[in-house]
Coordinates of C-alpha atoms in Angstrom, one line a residue:
X1 CA -22.0 116.7 25.8
X2 CA -18.7 117.2 24.0
X3 CA -17.1 113.7 23.1
X4 CA -13.7 112.9 24.3
X5 CA -11.3 113.2 21.4
X6 CA -9.4 109.9 20.5
X7 CA -5.8 110.5 20.1
X8 CA -4.5 109.6 16.6
X9 CA -2.7 106.2 16.2
X10 CA 0.9 106.9 15.8
X11 CA 2.5 104.3 13.3
X12 CA 5.6 102.6 14.6
X13 CA 8.8 104.0 13.5
X14 CA 10.7 102.4 10.7
X15 CA 13.2 101.0 13.0
X16 CA 10.6 99.3 15.2
X17 CA 8.8 97.7 12.2
X18 CA 12.1 96.3 10.8
X19 CA 13.0 94.8 14.2
X20 CA 9.5 93.1 14.5
X21 CA 9.9 91.6 11.0
X22 CA 13.4 90.4 11.7
X23 CA 12.1 88.7 14.9
X24 CA 9.3 87.0 13.0
X25 CA 11.6 85.8 10.2
X26 CA 14.0 84.3 12.8
X27 CA 11.1 82.5 14.4
X28 CA 10.0 81.1 11.1
X29 CA 13.5 80.1 10.2
X30 CA 13.8 78.1 13.4
X31 CA 10.6 76.3 12.6
X32 CA 11.8 75.6 9.1
X33 CA 15.0 74.1 10.5
X34 CA 12.8 71.7 12.5
X35 CA 11.0 70.8 9.3
X36 CA 14.4 70.3 7.6
X37 CA 15.3 67.9 10.4
X38 CA 12.4 65.7 9.4
X39 CA 9.6 67.0 11.7
X40 CA 6.8 67.5 9.1
X41 CA 4.2 67.9 11.8
X42 CA 5.5 71.5 12.5
X43 CA 3.1 74.3 11.7
X44 CA 4.7 77.7 10.9
X45 CA 3.3 80.2 13.3
X46 CA 4.4 83.8 14.3
X47 CA 3.3 86.1 17.0
X48 CA 4.2 89.1 15.1
X49 CA 1.4 91.3 13.7
X50 CA 3.5 92.1 10.7
X51 CA 1.5 91.4 7.6
X52 CA 4.5 90.3 5.6
X53 CA 5.6 87.8 8.3
X54 CA 2.1 86.4 8.5
X55 CA 2.0 85.9 4.7
X56 CA 5.4 84.2 4.8
X57 CA 4.1 81.8 7.5
X58 CA 1.0 81.1 5.4
X59 CA 3.1 80.4 2.3
X60 CA 5.3 78.1 4.3
X61 CA 2.4 76.2 5.7
X62 CA 0.9 75.7 2.2
X63 CA 4.2 74.4 0.9
X64 CA 4.4 72.0 3.9
X65 CA 0.9 70.7 3.2
X66 CA 1.8 69.9 -0.4
X67 CA 5.0 68.2 0.8
X68 CA 3.1 66.2 3.4
X69 CA 0.6 65.0 0.7
X70 CA 3.4 64.1 -1.7
X71 CA 5.3 62.2 0.9
X72 CA 2.1 60.3 2.0
X73 CA 1.4 59.4 -1.6
X74 CA 5.0 58.2 -2.1
X75 CA 4.8 56.1 1.1
X76 CA 1.5 54.6 -0.1
X77 CA 3.0 53.8 -3.5
X78 CA 5.9 52.2 -1.9
X79 CA 3.6 50.1 0.3
X80 CA 1.5 49.1 -2.7
X81 CA 4.6 48.2 -4.7
X82 CA 6.0 46.2 -1.8
X83 CA 2.6 44.4 -1.4
X84 CA 2.5 43.7 -5.2
X85 CA 6.0 42.3 -5.0
X86 CA 5.1 40.1 -2.1
X87 CA 1.9 38.8 -3.8
X88 CA 3.8 38.2 -7.0
X89 CA 6.7 36.6 -5.1
X90 CA 8.9 39.1 -6.8
X91 CA 12.3 40.3 -5.5
X92 CA 15.2 42.3 -7.0
X93 CA 18.9 42.5 -6.7
X94 CA 21.4 45.1 -8.0
X95 CA 25.1 44.6 -8.6
X96 CA 27.4 47.7 -8.9
X97 CA 30.5 46.9 -10.9
X98 CA 33.7 48.8 -9.9
X99 CA 37.1 47.7 -11.2
X100 CA 36.0 44.0 -11.4
X101 CA 34.4 44.1 -7.9
X102 CA 30.6 43.5 -7.6
X103 CA 28.7 45.1 -4.8
X104 CA 25.3 43.4 -4.5
X105 CA 22.2 44.6 -2.7
X106 CA 18.9 42.7 -2.3
X107 CA 15.4 43.9 -1.9
X108 CA 13.6 42.7 1.3
X109 CA 11.2 40.6 -0.8
X110 CA 14.1 38.7 -2.4
X111 CA 15.1 37.4 1.0
X112 CA 11.6 36.0 1.5
X113 CA 11.5 34.6 -2.1
X114 CA 14.7 32.6 -1.4
X115 CA 13.6 31.5 2.1
X116 CA 16.0 33.8 4.0
X117 CA 15.2 36.2 6.9
X118 CA 15.6 39.8 5.9
X119 CA 16.9 40.6 9.4
X120 CA 19.9 38.3 9.0
X121 CA 22.0 41.1 7.5
X122 CA 23.1 42.0 4.0
X123 CA 23.4 39.3 1.4
X124 CA 25.3 39.4 -1.9
X125 CA 26.7 37.5 -4.7
X126 CA 28.1 34.6 -2.6
X127 CA 24.9 34.0 -0.8
X128 CA 22.9 34.1 -4.0
X129 CA 25.1 31.6 -5.8
X130 CA 25.2 29.4 -2.7
X131 CA 21.5 28.9 -3.0
X132 CA 21.7 27.7 -6.7
X133 CA 21.1 24.0 -7.2
X134 CA 24.5 22.4 -8.2
X135 CA 23.0 21.2 -11.5
X136 CA 22.0 24.8 -12.4
X137 CA 25.1 26.7 -11.3
X138 CA 27.0 26.6 -14.6
X139 CA 23.9 28.0 -16.5
X140 CA 23.4 30.8 -13.9
X141 CA 27.1 31.8 -14.0
X142 CA 27.1 31.8 -17.8
X143 CA 24.1 34.1 -17.9
X144 CA 25.7 36.5 -15.5
X145 CA 28.9 36.6 -17.6
X146 CA 26.8 37.5 -20.7
X147 CA 25.0 40.2 -18.7
X148 CA 28.4 41.7 -17.6
X149 CA 29.3 41.8 -21.3
X150 CA 26.2 43.9 -22.0
X151 CA 23.5 41.3 -22.9
X152 CA 20.1 41.1 -21.3
X153 CA 19.6 37.6 -19.9
X154 CA 16.6 35.6 -18.7
X155 CA 17.0 32.1 -17.1
X156 CA 15.2 29.8 -14.7
X157 CA 16.9 28.0 -11.8
X158 CA 16.3 25.9 -8.7
X159 CA 17.0 27.5 -5.4
X160 CA 17.8 25.1 -2.5
X161 CA 16.4 27.0 0.5
X162 CA 17.9 26.7 4.0
X163 CA 14.9 24.5 5.1
X164 CA 15.7 22.0 2.3
X165 CA 12.8 22.9 0.0
X166 CA 13.4 23.6 -3.7
X167 CA 11.9 26.6 -5.3
X168 CA 11.8 27.4 -9.0
X169 CA 13.0 30.9 -9.7
X170 CA 12.7 32.9 -12.9
X171 CA 15.3 35.7 -13.2
X172 CA 15.8 38.5 -15.8
X173 CA 19.0 40.5 -15.7
X174 CA 19.5 43.7 -17.5
X175 CA 22.9 45.6 -17.7
X176 CA 23.1 49.4 -17.2
X177 CA 25.7 51.0 -19.4
X178 CA 27.3 54.4 -19.5
X179 CA 29.9 55.3 -22.1
X180 CA 29.8 51.8 -23.6
X181 CA 30.8 50.2 -20.4
X182 CA 28.6 48.1 -18.0
X183 CA 28.7 49.5 -14.6
X184 CA 25.7 47.8 -12.9
X185 CA 23.3 44.9 -13.3
X186 CA 19.7 45.0 -12.3
X187 CA 17.8 41.7 -11.8
X188 CA 14.2 40.8 -11.1
X189 CA 13.6 37.3 -9.5
X190 CA 10.1 35.7 -9.4
X191 CA 9.2 32.5 -7.5
X192 CA 7.3 30.4 -10.1
X193 CA 7.2 27.2 -8.1
X194 CA 3.4 27.3 -7.8
X195 CA 3.0 28.0 -11.5
X196 CA 5.1 25.0 -12.4
X197 CA 3.1 22.9 -10.0
X198 CA -0.1 24.1 -11.6
X199 CA 1.2 23.3 -15.1
X200 CA 2.4 19.9 -14.0
X201 CA -1.1 19.3 -12.5
X202 CA -2.7 20.3 -15.8
X203 CA -0.4 17.9 -17.7
X204 CA -1.2 15.2 -15.2
X205 CA -4.9 15.6 -15.5
X206 CA -4.6 15.6 -19.3
X207 CA -3.0 12.2 -19.1
X208 CA -4.5 10.6 -16.1
X209 CA -7.9 9.7 -14.6
X210 CA -8.6 12.2 -11.8
X211 CA -10.1 9.6 -9.4
X212 CA -7.9 6.5 -9.7
X213 CA -4.6 8.1 -11.0
X214 CA -4.5 5.6 -13.8
X215 CA -3.7 6.5 -17.4
X216 CA -6.7 7.8 -19.3
X217 CA -8.1 6.7 -22.6
X218 CA -5.9 9.1 -24.6
X219 CA -2.7 7.8 -23.0
X220 CA -3.8 4.2 -23.5
X221 CA -4.4 4.9 -27.2
X222 CA -1.0 6.6 -27.5
X223 CA 0.7 3.7 -25.7
X224 CA -1.0 1.1 -27.9
X225 CA -0.1 3.1 -31.1
X226 CA 3.5 3.1 -29.9
X227 CA 3.8 -0.6 -29.4
X228 CA 1.9 -1.4 -32.6
X229 CA 4.3 0.8 -34.6
X230 CA 7.2 -0.9 -32.9
X231 CA 5.7 -4.2 -34.1
X232 CA 5.4 -3.0 -37.6
X233 CA 9.0 -1.8 -37.7
X234 CA 10.3 -5.1 -36.3
X235 CA 7.9 -7.5 -38.0
X236 CA 8.6 -11.0 -37.0
X237 CA 10.8 -10.0 -34.1
X238 CA 8.8 -7.8 -31.8
X239 CA 6.6 -9.3 -29.0
X240 CA 2.9 -9.7 -29.5
X241 CA 0.5 -7.3 -27.9
X242 CA -2.6 -8.0 -26.0
X243 CA -5.4 -5.7 -25.0
X244 CA -7.6 -6.6 -22.1
X245 CA -10.9 -4.6 -21.7
X246 CA -12.3 -5.0 -18.1
X247 CA -15.7 -4.2 -16.8
X248 CA -16.9 -4.5 -13.2
X249 CA -20.0 -6.7 -12.8
X250 CA -22.5 -5.3 -10.3
X251 CA -21.0 -1.8 -10.0
X252 CA -24.2 0.0 -10.9
X253 CA -26.0 -1.6 -8.0
X254 CA -23.2 -0.4 -5.6
X255 CA -23.9 3.2 -6.6
X256 CA -27.6 2.8 -6.2
X257 CA -27.4 1.0 -2.9
X258 CA -24.4 2.5 -1.1
X259 CA -24.0 5.8 -2.9
X260 CA -21.5 7.3 -5.3
X261 CA -18.9 7.8 -2.5
X262 CA -18.8 4.1 -1.9
X263 CA -18.6 3.6 -5.7
X264 CA -15.5 5.9 -5.9
X265 CA -13.8 3.9 -3.1
X266 CA -14.5 0.7 -5.0
X267 CA -13.1 2.1 -8.2
X268 CA -9.9 3.3 -6.5
X269 CA -9.4 -0.1 -4.9
X270 CA -10.1 -1.9 -8.2
X271 CA -7.4 0.4 -9.8
X272 CA -5.0 -0.5 -7.1
X273 CA -5.6 -4.3 -7.6
X274 CA -5.2 -3.9 -11.4
X275 CA -1.9 -2.0 -11.0
X276 CA -0.5 -4.6 -8.6
X277 CA -1.0 -7.4 -11.0
X278 CA 0.7 -6.0 -14.1
X279 CA 4.4 -5.7 -15.0
X280 CA 6.2 -2.4 -15.2
X281 CA 6.1 -2.3 -19.0
X282 CA 2.3 -2.8 -19.1
X283 CA -0.2 0.1 -19.2
X284 CA -3.3 0.2 -17.0
X285 CA -6.0 2.8 -17.9
X286 CA -9.5 3.7 -16.8
X287 CA -11.6 4.3 -19.8
X288 CA -14.6 5.7 -17.9
X289 CA -17.2 4.6 -15.4
X290 CA -16.3 1.1 -14.3
X291 CA -14.4 0.1 -17.4
X292 CA -10.7 -0.4 -17.4
X293 CA -8.1 -1.6 -20.0
X294 CA -4.6 -3.0 -20.0
X295 CA -2.1 -3.0 -22.8
X296 CA 0.2 -6.0 -22.2
X297 CA 3.4 -6.6 -24.2
X298 CA 4.4 -10.3 -23.9
X299 CA 6.7 -12.6 -25.7
X300 CA 3.9 -15.0 -26.5
X301 CA 0.2 -14.3 -26.8
X302 CA -2.3 -15.3 -25.8
X303 CA -0.1 -17.3 -23.4
X304 CA 0.9 -14.2 -21.4
X305 CA -2.6 -12.8 -21.3
X306 CA -4.4 -16.0 -20.1
X307 CA -2.8 -16.2 -16.6
X308 CA -3.1 -12.4 -16.2
X309 CA -6.8 -12.5 -17.0
X310 CA -7.4 -15.3 -14.5
X311 CA -5.6 -13.3 -11.8
X312 CA -7.6 -10.2 -12.6
X313 CA -11.0 -12.0 -12.4
X314 CA -10.0 -13.6 -9.0
X315 CA -8.6 -10.3 -7.6
X316 CA -11.5 -8.1 -8.7
X317 CA -14.0 -10.6 -7.3
X318 CA -12.8 -10.3 -3.7
X319 CA -14.9 -8.3 -1.2
X320 CA -14.5 -4.5 -1.1
X321 CA -14.7 -2.4 2.1
X322 CA -16.2 1.1 2.0
X323 CA -16.7 2.6 5.4
X324 CA -18.7 0.1 7.5
X325 CA -20.0 -1.7 4.4
X326 CA -18.5 -4.9 2.9
X327 CA -19.4 -5.2 -0.7
X328 CA -19.3 -8.8 -2.1
X329 CA -21.3 -8.8 -5.2
X330 CA -18.6 -7.4 -7.5
X331 CA -17.0 -9.4 -10.2
X332 CA -15.1 -8.7 -13.5
X333 CA -15.8 -9.5 -17.1
X334 CA -12.7 -9.3 -19.4
X335 CA -12.5 -9.3 -23.2
X336 CA -9.1 -10.0 -24.7
X337 CA -7.8 -9.3 -28.2
X338 CA -4.3 -9.9 -29.5
X339 CA -2.2 -8.2 -32.2
X340 CA -1.6 -9.0 -34.9
X341 CA -4.1 -11.9 -35.1
X342 CA -7.1 -9.7 -34.1
X343 CA -6.0 -6.5 -35.7
X344 CA -2.9 -4.3 -36.2
X345 CA -4.6 -0.8 -35.8
X346 CA -5.5 0.8 -32.5
X347 CA -9.3 1.1 -33.2
X348 CA -9.5 -2.4 -34.6
X349 CA -7.8 -4.0 -31.6
X350 CA -9.8 -2.0 -29.1
X351 CA -13.0 -2.9 -30.9
X352 CA -12.1 -6.6 -30.9
X353 CA -11.4 -6.5 -27.1
X354 CA -14.7 -4.6 -26.5
X355 CA -16.6 -7.2 -28.5
X356 CA -15.1 -10.0 -26.5
X357 CA -15.9 -8.1 -23.3
X358 CA -19.6 -8.0 -24.3
X359 CA -19.5 -11.7 -24.9
X360 CA -18.1 -12.3 -21.4
X361 CA -20.8 -10.2 -19.8
X362 CA -23.5 -11.9 -21.9
X363 CA -22.2 -15.2 -20.7
X364 CA -22.9 -14.3 -17.1
X365 CA -19.8 -12.3 -16.3
X366 CA -16.9 -13.1 -13.9
X367 CA -14.9 -14.6 -16.7
X368 CA -12.5 -13.7 -19.5
X369 CA -13.3 -14.3 -23.2
X370 CA -11.0 -14.1 -26.2
X371 CA -12.0 -12.4 -29.4
X372 CA -13.1 -14.5 -32.4
X373 CA -14.2 -13.1 -35.8
X374 CA -17.6 -14.8 -35.5
X375 CA -18.3 -12.5 -32.5
X376 CA -18.7 -9.6 -34.8
X377 CA -21.8 -11.0 -36.4
X378 CA -23.2 -12.1 -33.1
X379 CA -22.5 -8.7 -31.6
X380 CA -24.4 -7.0 -34.4
X381 CA -27.3 -9.3 -33.9
X382 CA -27.2 -8.7 -30.2
X383 CA -27.2 -5.0 -30.6
X384 CA -30.1 -5.2 -33.0
X385 CA -31.9 -7.4 -30.4
X386 CA -31.2 -4.9 -27.7
X387 CA -32.7 -2.1 -29.8
X388 CA -35.8 -4.1 -30.6
X389 CA -36.2 -5.1 -27.0
X390 CA -36.1 -1.5 -25.9
X391 CA -39.3 -0.9 -27.9
X392 CA -41.0 -4.2 -27.4
X393 CA -43.3 -3.2 -24.6
X394 CA -44.4 0.1 -26.2
X395 CA -45.0 -1.8 -29.5
X396 CA -47.3 -4.3 -27.8
X397 CA -45.0 -7.2 -28.6
X398 CA -44.6 -8.4 -25.0
X399 CA -47.3 -10.5 -23.3
X400 CA -47.6 -12.7 -20.2
X401 CA -48.6 -16.4 -20.4
X402 CA -49.8 -18.5 -17.5
X403 CA -49.1 -22.1 -16.7
X404 CA -51.0 -23.9 -13.9
X405 CA -49.4 -25.2 -10.7
X406 CA -51.4 -28.1 -9.3
X407 CA -51.7 -30.1 -6.1
X408 CA -49.9 -33.4 -6.9
X409 CA -52.4 -35.5 -4.9
X410 CA -55.7 -34.0 -6.2
X411 CA -54.5 -32.3 -9.5
X412 CA -56.5 -29.2 -8.3
X413 CA -55.1 -26.0 -9.7
X414 CA -53.5 -23.9 -6.9
X415 CA -52.2 -21.0 -8.9
X416 CA -50.4 -20.0 -12.1
X417 CA -46.8 -19.1 -13.0
X418 CA -46.6 -16.0 -15.1
X419 CA -44.2 -16.4 -18.0
X420 CA -43.0 -13.5 -20.1
X421 CA -43.3 -13.9 -23.9
X422 CA -42.0 -11.9 -26.8
X423 CA -43.4 -12.2 -30.2
X424 CA -41.1 -10.2 -32.6
X425 CA -42.7 -9.0 -35.8
X426 CA -39.8 -10.4 -37.9
X427 CA -38.0 -12.9 -35.6
X428 CA -41.2 -14.6 -34.4
X429 CA -41.2 -15.9 -30.8
X430 CA -37.9 -15.0 -29.2
X431 CA -36.9 -17.6 -26.5
X432 CA -37.0 -16.1 -22.9
X433 CA -33.5 -17.3 -22.1
X434 CA -32.2 -15.2 -25.1
X435 CA -34.0 -11.9 -24.4
X436 CA -33.8 -12.2 -20.6
X437 CA -30.0 -12.5 -20.7
X438 CA -29.8 -9.5 -23.0
X439 CA -32.1 -7.5 -20.6
X440 CA -30.0 -8.5 -17.6
X441 CA -26.8 -7.6 -19.3
X442 CA -27.9 -4.1 -20.3
X443 CA -30.0 -3.4 -17.2
X444 CA -33.4 -3.1 -19.0
X445 CA -34.6 -6.1 -17.0
X446 CA -35.4 -3.7 -14.2
X447 CA -38.1 -1.9 -16.2
X448 CA -39.2 -5.0 -18.0
X449 CA -39.5 -7.0 -14.8
X450 CA -41.7 -4.3 -13.1
X451 CA -43.9 -4.3 -16.2
X452 CA -44.3 -8.1 -16.1
X453 CA -45.0 -8.1 -12.4
X454 CA -47.7 -5.5 -12.7
X455 CA -49.3 -7.3 -15.6
X456 CA -49.4 -10.6 -13.6
X457 CA -50.7 -8.9 -10.4
X458 CA -53.4 -7.0 -12.3
X459 CA -54.5 -10.2 -14.1
X460 CA -54.6 -12.2 -10.9
X461 CA -56.6 -9.5 -9.1
X462 CA -59.4 -10.0 -11.8
X463 CA -59.6 -13.8 -11.4
X464 CA -63.0 -15.1 -10.1
X465 CA -61.2 -17.4 -7.6
X466 CA -58.4 -16.3 -5.3
X467 CA -55.6 -18.4 -6.8
X468 CA -52.0 -17.3 -6.3
X469 CA -49.7 -16.0 -9.1
X470 CA -46.0 -16.8 -9.2
X471 CA -43.6 -14.4 -11.0
X472 CA -39.9 -14.9 -11.7
X473 CA -37.7 -12.0 -10.7
X474 CA -34.1 -11.5 -11.9
X475 CA -31.1 -11.4 -9.5
X476 CA -30.4 -8.0 -11.1
X477 CA -33.7 -6.7 -9.8
X478 CA -33.3 -8.2 -6.3
X479 CA -29.8 -6.9 -5.8
X480 CA -31.2 -3.4 -6.0
X481 CA -32.2 -4.0 -2.4
X482 CA -34.7 -1.4 -1.0
X483 CA -35.4 -0.2 -4.5
X484 CA -36.7 -3.7 -5.4
X485 CA -38.8 -4.0 -2.3
X486 CA -40.4 -0.5 -2.9
X487 CA -41.2 -1.6 -6.4
X488 CA -43.1 -4.7 -5.2
X489 CA -45.0 -2.6 -2.6
X490 CA -45.9 -0.1 -5.3
X491 CA -47.2 -2.8 -7.8
X492 CA -49.3 -4.4 -5.1
X493 CA -50.8 -1.1 -4.1
X494 CA -51.6 -0.1 -7.8
X495 CA -53.1 -3.5 -8.7
X496 CA -54.9 -4.2 -5.4
X497 CA -53.7 -7.8 -5.3
X498 CA -53.4 -9.1 -1.7
X499 CA -49.8 -9.9 -0.9
X500 CA -50.7 -13.4 0.2
X501 CA -51.7 -14.2 -3.4
X502 CA -48.2 -13.3 -4.8
X503 CA -45.3 -15.6 -5.0
X504 CA -41.9 -14.5 -6.2
X505 CA -39.5 -17.0 -7.6
X506 CA -35.7 -16.3 -7.3
X507 CA -32.7 -18.3 -8.4
X508 CA -29.7 -19.1 -6.3
X509 CA -27.8 -16.4 -8.3
X510 CA -29.5 -13.9 -6.0
X511 CA -27.7 -15.2 -2.9
X512 CA -24.6 -16.9 -4.2
X513 CA -23.1 -13.4 -4.3
X514 CA -24.1 -13.0 -0.6
X515 CA -25.3 -9.4 -0.9
X516 CA -26.8 -8.1 2.3
X517 CA -29.0 -5.8 0.3
X518 CA -30.6 -8.7 -1.6
X519 CA -31.3 -10.6 1.7
X520 CA -32.8 -7.5 3.3
X521 CA -35.0 -6.9 0.2
X522 CA -36.3 -10.4 0.3
X523 CA -37.0 -10.1 4.0
X524 CA -38.9 -6.9 3.5
X525 CA -41.0 -8.3 0.7
X526 CA -41.7 -11.5 2.7
X527 CA -42.8 -9.3 5.7
X528 CA -45.6 -8.0 3.5
X529 CA -47.0 -11.5 3.2
X530 CA -45.5 -12.3 -0.2
X531 CA -44.2 -15.9 -0.5
X532 CA -40.6 -16.5 -1.7
X533 CA -39.8 -19.6 -3.7
X534 CA -36.3 -20.8 -4.6
X535 CA -36.3 -21.7 -8.3
X536 CA -34.1 -24.2 -10.1
X537 CA -33.0 -25.8 -6.9
X538 CA -29.9 -28.1 -7.3
X539 CA -28.5 -26.4 -10.3
X540 CA -26.4 -23.8 -8.5
X541 CA -23.1 -24.0 -6.6
X542 CA -24.2 -23.7 -3.0
X543 CA -27.8 -24.9 -2.6
X544 CA -27.6 -26.0 1.0
X545 CA -25.9 -22.7 2.0
X546 CA -28.6 -20.8 0.1
X547 CA -31.3 -22.6 2.1
X548 CA -29.5 -21.6 5.2
X549 CA -29.1 -18.0 4.2
X550 CA -32.9 -17.3 3.8
X551 CA -36.1 -18.8 5.0
X552 CA -37.8 -19.7 1.7
X553 CA -41.4 -20.7 1.6
X554 CA -40.9 -23.4 -1.0
X555 CA -38.3 -24.8 -3.4
X556 CA -38.7 -25.8 -7.0
X557 CA -36.9 -28.8 -8.5
X558 CA -35.5 -28.1 -11.9
X559 CA -37.1 -29.9 -14.9
X560 CA -33.9 -31.6 -15.9
X561 CA -34.1 -33.8 -12.8
X562 CA -37.8 -34.5 -13.2
X563 CA -37.3 -35.6 -16.8
X564 CA -35.5 -38.7 -15.5
X565 CA -38.5 -40.0 -13.4
X566 CA -40.7 -42.9 -14.4
X567 CA -38.3 -45.2 -16.2
X568 CA -35.7 -42.6 -17.1
X569 CA -32.4 -41.9 -15.3
X570 CA -32.0 -43.6 -12.0
X571 CA -29.5 -40.9 -11.0
X572 CA -32.1 -38.2 -11.6
X573 CA -34.7 -40.1 -9.6
X574 CA -32.2 -40.4 -6.7
X575 CA -31.6 -36.7 -6.8
X576 CA -35.3 -35.8 -6.8
X577 CA -35.9 -38.2 -3.8
X578 CA -33.0 -36.6 -2.0
X579 CA -34.3 -33.1 -2.5
X580 CA -37.8 -34.2 -1.4
X581 CA -36.3 -35.8 1.7
X582 CA -34.3 -32.7 2.5
X583 CA -37.3 -30.5 2.0
X584 CA -39.4 -32.6 4.4
X585 CA -36.7 -32.3 7.0
X586 CA -36.7 -28.5 6.6
X587 CA -40.5 -28.3 6.5
X588 CA -40.5 -26.9 3.0
X589 CA -43.0 -27.8 0.3
X590 CA -41.5 -28.8 -3.1
X591 CA -42.7 -27.9 -6.6
X592 CA -41.6 -30.2 -9.4
X593 CA -41.2 -28.5 -12.8
X594 CA -41.5 -30.0 -16.2
X595 CA -43.9 -32.8 -15.4
X596 CA -45.0 -34.3 -18.8
X597 CA -46.1 -37.9 -18.1
X598 CA -48.4 -39.7 -15.7
X599 CA -45.5 -41.9 -14.7
X600 CA -43.5 -38.9 -13.5
X601 CA -46.6 -37.6 -11.6
X602 CA -47.0 -41.0 -10.0
X603 CA -43.4 -41.0 -8.7
X604 CA -43.9 -37.5 -7.3
X605 CA -47.1 -38.5 -5.6
X606 CA -45.4 -41.6 -4.0
X607 CA -42.6 -39.4 -2.7
X608 CA -45.1 -36.9 -1.2
X609 CA -44.2 -34.0 -3.5
X610 CA -46.6 -31.1 -2.8
X611 CA -47.0 -29.3 -6.2
X612 CA -46.2 -29.8 -9.8
X613 CA -46.4 -27.9 -13.1
X614 CA -45.7 -29.0 -16.7
X615 CA -47.4 -29.8 -20.0
X616 CA -49.3 -32.7 -18.4
X617 CA -51.5 -30.1 -16.7
X618 CA -51.5 -27.4 -19.4
X619 CA -49.2 -25.4 -21.6
X620 CA -48.6 -21.7 -20.9
X621 CA -51.4 -19.5 -22.3
X622 CA -54.1 -17.1 -21.3
X623 CA -55.2 -17.7 -17.8
X624 CA -58.9 -17.5 -18.7
X625 CA -58.5 -20.4 -21.1
X626 CA -57.9 -22.9 -18.3
X627 CA -60.8 -24.8 -16.9
X628 CA -59.9 -24.1 -13.3
X629 CA -60.8 -20.4 -13.9
X630 CA -63.8 -21.0 -16.1
X631 CA -65.4 -23.7 -13.9
X632 CA -63.9 -23.7 -10.5
X633 CA -66.5 -26.0 -9.1
X634 CA -65.5 -28.8 -11.5
X635 CA -61.9 -28.3 -10.5

C-alpha cells in the first residue's frame, strides 16, 4: 500500500514571524509595567511560540525571582533591625540643617523609648526638648550646639514622659559634613533606665544587708573610721563615740523550732526596732546572723549609750509575731565600748565591744555590759575553756556522780541525782556552774546534756534495785521543743530504762520565757511516764506563775533556804515552811536540797517534807559505792 505523502511544512513568512514577536514583546512589556507598579507576584508568560519571546520571558522571570529574594531578605533585615532596636530600647533621630532651619525626623522606636505613641504624628526638635528634664536642658542644648559646630557629642539626660515617669536616656550625636559645612545631625538614643537601676541595686547590695536593709559590716567599719578620724583631727573638741554590739538571745532555737522563714521575719522586725530607737546621725548595721551593731556619736559617753542600751534590751525582748506564731523567748545581749577610752582604732573598738558582748551573754543575756580591760584576760581564759570543753567527753574527762535522795521519814534511799563532773588534766575539777554556763552560752550543752542523760539512764538500768535517777536538763535543751522530746525518747529506747524510773529536773528559767515549745516538750516527755521536777524553787522571778503553767510532779527547795533551818535564819525557816505549806495545798511532794545536819532533817520531818538530799546522806560519787545499792535489804 502506497503511503499518503505528508505535505512539507511551509515556514511562516518573515512578515508573519516579525508580527508574532512584536505581539509577544508587547505582552511582556505590559506584564513588566505591572511589576514596575509594585506587583511582584506577576509571572511573565507569553502565548507566542516564538523561541526568542519565550527566552525573553524566562529571563524576565529569573530576574524577578532574584528581585523577590533580595526584597524578602531586605524586609527580613529591616524586621530584625527593628526588633533589635526594640529589645535594646534604641531609637534614632535625624536633623537636616538648611539655612539655620532644622528639619527633624524620628524613628518609630524613638517614640516608644520616650513614651510617645508613634501614631500621634510627626515629632521634631520642639517635642524632643520638651521632654528633657528642666535640670538637664542646658546640658542637652549645649551638646547640640557643639554638634552643629562639627563635634561628635555623647550625653545622658532624663526624659519626663507624658505619664510622669522619668527615663534615663543615653544619646550620641554625630554631625554629617560636606564641603566643610555641617548639613545634618544623626543621633542614637538608648533607654538606660534599667541599667541604672541594676547598677544602683548592685551598689545598694554592696553596702546593705539584703534581708534587713541595714548597713553591712563594711559600711559600719567605714562609718566608724570616719568618726574616729574626725575625733583625731579635733582632739578634745569632738564628741565621744560608742560602739554597741548586739546579739539576739534564743534566736537559734527560733530557726530550729519555727523554721528559717520565721527567723527572717524576726530579724527584719529586730532591725526595724533598732532603727526606730537611734538618732539620724547614728549607724545601725547587721554584721551577720543575729548580730547587729550601732555606732553612736554622743556628746558624752557612756552617758549617751547607757539609756540607748536599756531601750534596746527592752524593745528587743518584746514578743515577735511570725504568721500564727508568737515568739516570746527572744532577748538581747549588748556589749558597749567607747572611744577613746576603750580604743581609738576601728578593730580595737569593735573587739572591745565584742568582748563586752560575750560577757553579757555569759552572764545570762538580756542585759548590756560595758567593756573593761580585765575582760580581755577573762575572755582568753573562757575561749580556752570552751576549746577544752569541746574535747572533754572524747578525752574521757567527763563523768557522772550520783547523790542519794532519801525518804525524810525513814531515810530510805529512793533514788539518785546524776551530777555532771569535769576533771581537767591541768585545771583539776572545774566547778559545774562554770562549765555549764560556758556550754549553755556556746550551745554545746545540747550534745553534753544528751551524753549525761544517756550515761545516767544506762547506769540506772544496771542497778540491782529499781530506784529512780534524776537528771538536770538545761533551759537551752528544753527550749528546743520537739527536738528535746525526741532526744529523751531516743535515750530511753537505747538504754532500756523504764520511763517511770527517770526524773528530769528543770529550773524556772525554762518557763519564765513562756515558750510554747518548751511547755509542749515537757508535756510530751511527761506523757511517756517521765516525772518532771521544778528545781531551785523560790529563786526565780515568778514561782507561783511557773507552778500554774505546768503540772510538775515535785518541787525542790533550794539549799540556800535549807541552810537556815535548825537554829539558823528564822527567815529561811519561814520560807521553807511556806513552801511546804503551798506544796501540800497543791498536792506536790517537796525535796529539800543541801541537808547537812540532823537538826535540819528534824525540822523537815516535823514539817512533813517528803524527800531530802545532802551531805548528811552521802556525797556525790559512784552509785555502786552507796550501801543502798550494795545491800538493799539493810536499807
